[in-house]
Structure formats: structure tokens, C-alpha cells
mmCIF file of C-alpha atoms in Angstrom:
data_model
loop_
_atom_site.group_PDB
_atom_site.id
_atom_site.type_symbol
_atom_site.label_atom_id
_atom_site.label_comp_id
_atom_site.label_asym_id
_atom_site.label_seq_id
_atom_site.Cartn_x
_atom_site.Cartn_y
_atom_site.Cartn_z
ATOM 1 C CA MET A 12 56.242 99.089 73.400
ATOM 2 C CA LYS A 13 52.792 97.419 72.473
ATOM 3 C CA ASN A 14 52.890 97.366 68.897
ATOM 4 C CA SER A 15 54.885 95.547 65.785
ATOM 5 C CA ILE A 16 58.675 96.268 65.973
ATOM 6 C CA LEU A 17 58.589 97.913 62.589
ATOM 7 C CA GLY A 18 55.907 100.187 63.758
ATOM 8 C CA LEU A 19 57.684 101.303 66.818
ATOM 9 C CA ILE A 20 60.646 102.280 64.486
ATOM 10 C CA VAL A 21 58.471 104.467 62.366
ATOM 11 C CA LEU A 22 56.791 105.956 65.282
ATOM 12 C CA PHE A 23 59.672 107.249 67.643
ATOM 13 C CA THR A 24 62.292 108.470 65.134
ATOM 14 C CA SER A 25 61.057 112.095 64.910
ATOM 15 C CA TYR A 26 62.053 114.497 67.420
ATOM 16 C CA HIS A 27 62.262 118.227 67.437
ATOM 17 C CA TYR A 28 63.820 120.134 70.242
ATOM 18 C CA ALA A 29 62.757 123.545 69.709
ATOM 19 C CA GLN A 30 61.568 124.587 73.219
ATOM 20 C CA VAL A 31 64.036 125.599 75.919
ATOM 21 C CA PRO A 32 63.149 124.554 79.662
ATOM 22 C CA LYS A 33 62.760 127.238 82.305
ATOM 23 C CA LYS A 34 64.133 124.679 84.716
ATOM 24 C CA ALA A 35 65.711 121.405 84.261
ATOM 25 C CA GLU A 36 67.490 119.273 87.101
ATOM 26 C CA THR A 37 67.920 115.961 88.759
ATOM 27 C CA VAL A 38 66.638 115.384 92.253
ATOM 28 C CA SER A 39 66.978 112.481 94.474
ATOM 29 C CA VAL A 40 63.573 110.873 95.634
ATOM 30 C CA ASN A 41 63.021 107.248 97.014
ATOM 31 C CA ASN A 42 66.742 106.702 97.066
ATOM 32 C CA LYS A 43 67.258 107.188 93.181
ATOM 33 C CA ASN A 44 67.925 110.187 90.933
ATOM 34 C CA MET A 45 65.094 111.554 88.728
ATOM 35 C CA TYR A 46 65.400 114.134 85.942
ATOM 36 C CA TYR A 47 62.555 116.421 84.887
ATOM 37 C CA GLU A 48 62.253 119.525 82.890
ATOM 38 C CA VAL A 49 59.864 122.498 83.186
ATOM 39 C CA TYR A 50 58.278 124.767 80.579
ATOM 40 C CA GLY A 51 55.473 127.315 80.625
ATOM 41 C CA GLU A 52 53.170 128.759 83.097
ATOM 42 C CA GLY A 53 49.938 127.743 84.779
ATOM 43 C CA LYS A 54 48.440 124.648 86.386
ATOM 44 C CA PRO A 55 50.834 121.627 86.245
ATOM 45 C CA LEU A 56 50.465 119.152 83.273
ATOM 46 C CA ILE A 57 52.753 116.083 83.475
ATOM 47 C CA PHE A 58 53.741 114.106 80.501
ATOM 48 C CA LEU A 59 55.010 110.625 80.961
ATOM 49 C CA HIS A 60 56.638 108.617 78.015
ATOM 50 C CA GLY A 61 56.406 105.039 76.882
ATOM 51 C CA TYR A 62 58.701 102.269 77.941
ATOM 52 C CA SER A 63 62.181 102.474 76.600
ATOM 53 C CA LEU A 64 61.410 106.233 75.403
ATOM 54 C CA SER A 65 62.499 109.311 77.489
ATOM 55 C CA SER A 66 61.008 112.646 78.149
ATOM 56 C CA LYS A 67 62.421 113.766 74.788
ATOM 57 C CA SER A 68 59.753 112.017 72.893
ATOM 58 C CA TRP A 69 57.229 114.628 74.178
ATOM 59 C CA LYS A 70 59.398 117.787 73.476
ATOM 60 C CA PRO A 71 57.529 118.018 70.060
ATOM 61 C CA TYR A 72 54.484 118.776 72.150
ATOM 62 C CA VAL A 73 55.448 121.585 74.617
ATOM 63 C CA SER A 74 54.667 124.404 72.277
ATOM 64 C CA ASP A 75 50.961 123.183 72.112
ATOM 65 C CA PHE A 76 50.710 123.565 75.791
ATOM 66 C CA TYR A 77 53.123 125.695 77.518
ATOM 67 C CA ASN A 78 50.966 128.785 77.096
ATOM 68 C CA ASP A 79 48.356 127.449 79.460
ATOM 69 C CA TYR A 80 50.117 125.117 81.613
ATOM 70 C CA GLU A 81 53.361 124.572 83.568
ATOM 71 C CA VAL A 82 54.706 121.653 81.591
ATOM 72 C CA TYR A 83 56.653 118.886 83.105
ATOM 73 C CA LEU A 84 58.479 116.351 81.200
ATOM 74 C CA ILE A 85 59.908 113.707 83.365
ATOM 75 C CA ASP A 86 62.204 110.701 82.702
ATOM 76 C CA LEU A 87 60.650 107.945 84.333
ATOM 77 C CA THR A 88 62.533 105.281 86.486
ATOM 78 C CA GLY A 89 65.261 103.495 84.729
ATOM 79 C CA HIS A 90 65.052 105.963 81.653
ATOM 80 C CA GLY A 91 66.717 108.988 80.085
ATOM 81 C CA LYS A 92 68.666 110.972 82.468
ATOM 82 C CA SER A 93 67.042 109.133 85.595
ATOM 83 C CA ASP A 94 68.866 106.315 87.260
ATOM 84 C CA THR A 95 69.493 102.997 85.689
ATOM 85 C CA PHE A 96 67.172 100.133 86.900
ATOM 86 C CA THR A 97 68.539 98.263 89.995
ATOM 87 C CA LYS A 98 65.581 96.226 90.915
ATOM 88 C CA ASP A 99 62.891 94.382 88.970
ATOM 89 C CA LEU A 100 60.392 96.520 86.847
ATOM 90 C CA SER A 101 57.394 97.250 88.890
ATOM 91 C CA ILE A 102 54.789 99.688 87.405
ATOM 92 C CA ALA A 103 53.445 100.433 90.889
ATOM 93 C CA ALA A 104 56.982 101.360 92.269
ATOM 94 C CA VAL A 105 57.209 103.508 89.282
ATOM 95 C CA ALA A 106 54.302 105.227 90.138
ATOM 96 C CA LYS A 107 55.491 105.835 93.647
ATOM 97 C CA ASP A 108 58.582 107.406 92.497
ATOM 98 C CA ILE A 109 56.612 109.822 90.380
ATOM 99 C CA HIS A 110 54.635 110.707 93.447
ATOM 100 C CA ALA A 111 57.713 111.107 95.545
ATOM 101 C CA LEU A 112 58.832 113.629 92.787
ATOM 102 C CA LEU A 113 55.692 115.310 92.464
ATOM 103 C CA LYS A 114 55.743 115.782 96.439
ATOM 104 C CA HIS A 115 59.283 117.151 96.323
ATOM 105 C CA LEU A 116 58.170 119.600 93.601
ATOM 106 C CA ASN A 117 54.962 120.742 96.101
ATOM 107 C CA LEU A 118 52.643 119.588 93.254
ATOM 108 C CA ASN A 119 49.488 118.672 95.176
ATOM 109 C CA GLN A 120 47.095 118.419 92.261
ATOM 110 C CA ILE A 121 47.963 117.668 88.606
ATOM 111 C CA GLN A 122 46.551 116.954 85.073
ATOM 112 C CA ALA A 123 48.684 114.319 83.006
ATOM 113 C CA ILE A 124 49.067 112.742 79.747
ATOM 114 C CA GLY A 125 50.828 109.379 79.508
ATOM 115 C CA PHE A 126 51.561 107.302 76.528
ATOM 116 C CA SER A 127 51.787 103.325 76.902
ATOM 117 C CA PHE A 128 53.993 102.740 79.788
ATOM 118 C CA GLY A 129 53.484 106.402 81.044
ATOM 119 C CA GLY A 130 49.718 105.719 80.896
ATOM 120 C CA ASP A 131 49.938 102.475 82.678
ATOM 121 C CA VAL A 132 51.965 104.571 85.544
ATOM 122 C CA LEU A 133 49.233 106.905 85.647
ATOM 123 C CA TYR A 134 46.599 104.462 86.635
ATOM 124 C CA GLN A 135 48.586 103.074 89.262
ATOM 125 C CA LEU A 136 49.239 106.599 90.357
ATOM 126 C CA ALA A 137 45.455 107.295 90.601
ATOM 127 C CA LEU A 138 45.099 104.348 92.489
ATOM 128 C CA GLN A 139 47.764 105.198 95.031
ATOM 129 C CA GLN A 140 46.909 108.879 95.252
ATOM 130 C CA PRO A 141 43.156 109.186 94.617
ATOM 131 C CA LYS A 142 43.262 113.066 95.125
ATOM 132 C CA LEU A 143 46.336 113.836 93.089
ATOM 133 C CA ILE A 144 45.167 113.598 89.551
ATOM 134 C CA LYS A 145 42.204 115.940 88.375
ATOM 135 C CA SER A 146 42.072 114.392 84.870
ATOM 136 C CA MET A 147 44.459 112.447 82.570
ATOM 137 C CA ILE A 148 44.531 111.172 79.083
ATOM 138 C CA THR A 149 46.064 107.654 78.561
ATOM 139 C CA ILE A 150 47.327 106.698 74.930
ATOM 140 C CA GLY A 151 47.603 103.098 74.072
ATOM 141 C CA ALA A 152 47.156 102.094 77.859
ATOM 142 C CA VAL A 153 44.223 100.833 79.804
ATOM 143 C CA GLY A 154 46.301 99.967 83.130
ATOM 144 C CA THR A 155 46.440 96.197 82.421
ATOM 145 C CA TRP A 156 49.124 94.515 80.023
ATOM 146 C CA THR A 157 51.691 91.782 80.139
ATOM 147 C CA VAL A 158 54.484 91.173 77.782
ATOM 148 C CA HIS A 159 53.985 87.590 78.265
ATOM 149 C CA ASP A 160 51.159 87.724 75.831
ATOM 150 C CA PHE A 161 53.504 88.876 73.281
ATOM 151 C CA PRO A 162 56.756 86.677 73.194
ATOM 152 C CA GLU A 163 57.657 87.999 69.597
ATOM 153 C CA TYR A 164 58.407 91.452 71.344
ATOM 154 C CA GLN A 165 60.495 89.905 73.831
ATOM 155 C CA LYS A 166 62.721 88.055 71.140
ATOM 156 C CA ALA A 167 63.028 91.109 69.099
ATOM 157 C CA PHE A 168 63.600 93.590 71.988
ATOM 158 C CA THR A 169 67.063 92.677 72.806
ATOM 159 C CA PHE A 170 70.488 94.533 73.314
ATOM 160 C CA LYS A 171 71.747 92.591 70.344
ATOM 161 C CA ASN A 172 68.994 94.045 68.264
ATOM 162 C CA ARG A 173 69.469 97.653 69.868
ATOM 163 C CA ALA A 174 70.358 99.264 66.431
ATOM 164 C CA ASN A 175 66.613 98.778 65.312
ATOM 165 C CA PHE A 176 65.355 100.718 68.092
ATOM 166 C CA PRO A 177 67.016 104.248 67.212
ATOM 167 C CA TRP A 178 65.229 106.067 70.049
ATOM 168 C CA LEU A 179 67.400 104.244 72.589
ATOM 169 C CA LYS A 180 70.158 106.755 71.926
ATOM 170 C CA ASP A 181 68.567 109.082 74.327
ATOM 171 C CA HIS A 182 69.569 107.124 77.078
ATOM 172 C CA ARG A 183 72.893 107.858 79.093
ATOM 173 C CA ASN A 184 74.814 104.792 78.188
ATOM 174 C CA ASP A 185 74.772 100.925 77.148
ATOM 175 C CA GLU A 186 74.260 99.902 80.742
ATOM 176 C CA GLN A 187 71.233 101.728 81.102
ATOM 177 C CA VAL A 188 69.756 100.422 77.751
ATOM 178 C CA LYS A 189 70.708 96.761 78.627
ATOM 179 C CA ALA A 190 68.637 97.242 81.773
ATOM 180 C CA ILE A 191 65.753 98.770 80.089
ATOM 181 C CA MET A 192 65.724 95.858 77.684
ATOM 182 C CA SER A 193 66.413 92.993 80.352
ATOM 183 C CA GLN A 194 63.672 94.466 82.508
ATOM 184 C CA PHE A 195 61.137 94.261 79.674
ATOM 185 C CA LYS A 196 60.397 90.607 80.606
ATOM 186 C CA ASN A 197 58.949 91.959 84.027
ATOM 187 C CA TYR A 198 56.324 94.311 82.350
ATOM 188 C CA THR A 199 53.176 93.003 83.807
ATOM 189 C CA VAL A 200 50.468 95.106 85.154
ATOM 190 C CA LYS A 201 46.867 94.406 86.485
ATOM 191 C CA ILE A 202 43.870 96.609 87.575
ATOM 192 C CA SER A 203 40.981 94.758 88.976
ATOM 193 C CA THR A 204 37.372 95.907 88.270
ATOM 194 C CA GLU A 205 37.003 96.932 91.751
ATOM 195 C CA GLU A 206 40.067 98.949 91.490
ATOM 196 C CA LEU A 207 38.642 100.646 88.337
ATOM 197 C CA ARG A 208 35.725 101.618 90.119
ATOM 198 C CA THR A 209 37.650 103.541 92.651
ATOM 199 C CA ILE A 210 39.516 105.763 90.138
ATOM 200 C CA SER A 211 38.392 109.289 90.573
ATOM 201 C CA PRO A 212 40.099 111.424 87.956
ATOM 202 C CA GLU A 213 38.307 111.785 84.651
ATOM 203 C CA VAL A 214 40.037 109.917 82.079
ATOM 204 C CA LEU A 215 40.383 110.009 78.304
ATOM 205 C CA ILE A 216 41.186 106.666 76.942
ATOM 206 C CA MET A 217 42.900 107.204 73.509
ATOM 207 C CA ILE A 218 43.428 103.907 71.578
ATOM 208 C CA GLY A 219 44.216 103.217 67.944
ATOM 209 C CA ASP A 220 41.995 100.427 66.345
ATOM 210 C CA ASP A 221 45.158 99.029 64.789
ATOM 211 C CA ASP A 222 47.110 98.841 67.986
ATOM 212 C CA GLU A 223 47.765 94.998 68.071
ATOM 213 C CA GLY A 224 48.968 95.419 71.676
ATOM 214 C CA MET A 225 45.705 96.239 73.110
ATOM 215 C CA ASP A 226 43.082 93.654 73.971
ATOM 216 C CA PHE A 227 39.533 95.518 73.169
ATOM 217 C CA SER A 228 37.539 93.421 75.346
ATOM 218 C CA GLU A 229 39.878 94.614 78.154
ATOM 219 C CA VAL A 230 39.459 98.206 76.683
ATOM 220 C CA ALA A 231 35.679 97.825 76.858
ATOM 221 C CA ARG A 232 35.996 96.609 80.610
ATOM 222 C CA VAL A 233 37.987 99.654 81.646
ATOM 223 C CA LYS A 234 35.731 102.131 79.918
ATOM 224 C CA LYS A 235 32.520 100.403 81.634
ATOM 225 C CA ASN A 236 34.017 100.493 85.083
ATOM 226 C CA LEU A 237 35.799 103.640 85.119
ATOM 227 C CA PRO A 238 33.612 106.122 86.982
ATOM 228 C CA LYS A 239 34.379 109.110 84.771
ATOM 229 C CA SER A 240 35.855 108.231 81.194
ATOM 230 C CA ASP A 241 35.620 108.892 77.637
ATOM 231 C CA LEU A 242 36.754 106.524 75.000
ATOM 232 C CA TRP A 243 38.461 107.792 71.892
ATOM 233 C CA VAL A 244 38.961 105.125 69.189
ATOM 234 C CA LEU A 245 41.134 106.215 66.133
ATOM 235 C CA PRO A 246 40.462 104.243 62.811
ATOM 236 C CA ASN A 247 43.437 102.760 61.085
ATOM 237 C CA ILE A 248 45.807 103.935 63.588
ATOM 238 C CA ALA A 249 48.484 101.891 65.538
ATOM 239 C CA HIS A 250 50.154 102.480 68.980
ATOM 240 C CA GLY A 251 51.108 105.911 68.677
ATOM 241 C CA ALA A 252 47.769 107.394 68.364
ATOM 242 C CA HIS A 253 49.049 110.852 69.201
ATOM 243 C CA GLU A 254 51.751 111.031 66.523
ATOM 244 C CA GLY A 255 52.001 111.553 62.915
ATOM 245 C CA LYS A 256 48.957 112.139 60.839
ATOM 246 C CA THR A 257 46.688 112.440 64.083
ATOM 247 C CA LYS A 258 48.970 114.713 66.042
ATOM 248 C CA SER A 259 46.971 117.904 65.413
ATOM 249 C CA GLU A 260 43.722 116.057 66.209
ATOM 250 C CA PHE A 261 45.093 114.787 69.389
ATOM 251 C CA ILE A 262 46.210 118.216 70.345
ATOM 252 C CA THR A 263 42.983 119.912 69.691
ATOM 253 C CA LYS A 264 41.127 116.865 71.621
ATOM 254 C CA ALA A 265 43.651 116.810 74.444
ATOM 255 C CA ARG A 266 43.410 120.653 75.086
ATOM 256 C CA SER A 267 39.580 120.567 75.039
ATOM 257 C CA PHE A 268 39.467 117.648 77.398
ATOM 258 C CA LEU A 269 41.956 119.087 79.968
ATOM 259 C CA LYS A 270 39.997 122.276 80.170
ATOM 260 C CA LYS A 271 36.788 120.809 81.145
#
């Protein structure tokens, strides 16, 4: 959710649900229910969505990957068809929930794509489980971010203003929406330089140069210290650098990177 409010509204209102999952279920891991869907055949490729979104936001991309990968769309903790938040938001705890789900699914090595919140979760997962992720793409995320640097986001992102965020309809009920919005104040995550140097997967860092939520000195720190990383900066593009007019370029680049 690292962009202007009006930009967010434009970014997340176009969903297409042409694909039918070969499997969709809710399972209990870490004492909470988590929902996921599976498409295609091949090595596992995990898609993680942004904060306040759900796995539905990745459905328009399934057809571009499911011929080569077994694609997993997951509703992250607190979102979509997964259980509502009952504890304060912790990105590290969300990563632990994802690992518990992957362990339940007997997935010992994965590739992954994460947008914003989903990207921050992937960095935490890579720290917690060094051998789990072979390669990953993060979009609008470098593993370090705090909402406290953006008070205007907190002011606008309230239950009273929920009609301004149409993607919230993808959640189960108003209680879940309230929990997502109330937990936004706890969105803080930090990766030290020493931790960055221990991250073993290959990482493609994808950033729009108009992403006002990204500190480019932080982007430079991450790129410098990640052992195996590429940086892709898209000119005149905001937070959702994989969407809209750059979608086809993203798909081409992502497929090439993941096949390395």
C-alpha cells in the first residue's frame, strides 16, 4: 500500500477470473485457517499479494505461468478467505504462516513473486528458511518499510473511507476489513545490512521510479548487499509496476528470470 491513495484505486480495480483452479481449499496451520488455490503443472511458483488485497489480484496472471509452473495463489494472514487478524500485524509472523502452509503442502523448494506486502513477506521468509526459496521477484518492496513515514496513508485508509478502496470487497466481511484497516498502523518491517547479506535466493527487485512509498537510498542499500540480485527500475511507473501498460513487459521479464 505504498503509493498515493488515488493511484491505488486505479491500480487494483481490474480483475479477470478466467482460470479455474485444479484445487482450492482452506487448511489449518499455526492455529489459523489459510486459503489457497492451485493451477497448472510443474515446479511450484508462489504468488503473494499486497496489503489489503487478496489472491484474486494475481488471477489475471495465472494463464501466463500455469503451462510451465504449478501456480499457488495464497490469501495471506488476515486477508481474503484466510482467517481475520486476531493479533497485531507482524510481517515475520505472516512469513511463518506461509512456511507452515508450504510445509503442509510438502513444498520444500519454491520460486515466488510478491507484490508490496507480499514482497516484504518473501524477504522475511528467505531469512527464516534459507533453503526454501530458489529465486524470487519482489515488486514495490525491499523488505524494509514503515507506515509511520506516511501519516497521510493512515489518515486516508480507514473503515469510514472503505468505499474509496473497491478491492476490499474481495474480503469475507466487514469485520475482516476493519481488522485489515486497523492493523495497518502496525506495518513496520526492517532488514539489517547483515541480514541482507545472508539471503541466498536470486532476487529480482522491481521498482517503479514514481513509487512514492519507496526510499531509493534504501533500494540502493538492498541492491548493494543482496548477494545475488538484479534491479529493474521502470521509468514513469508507480507502485504496481507489474500492472497496466507494463504487464506484458513484466511477464516477459519474470518468465526469463525464473527460468535462469
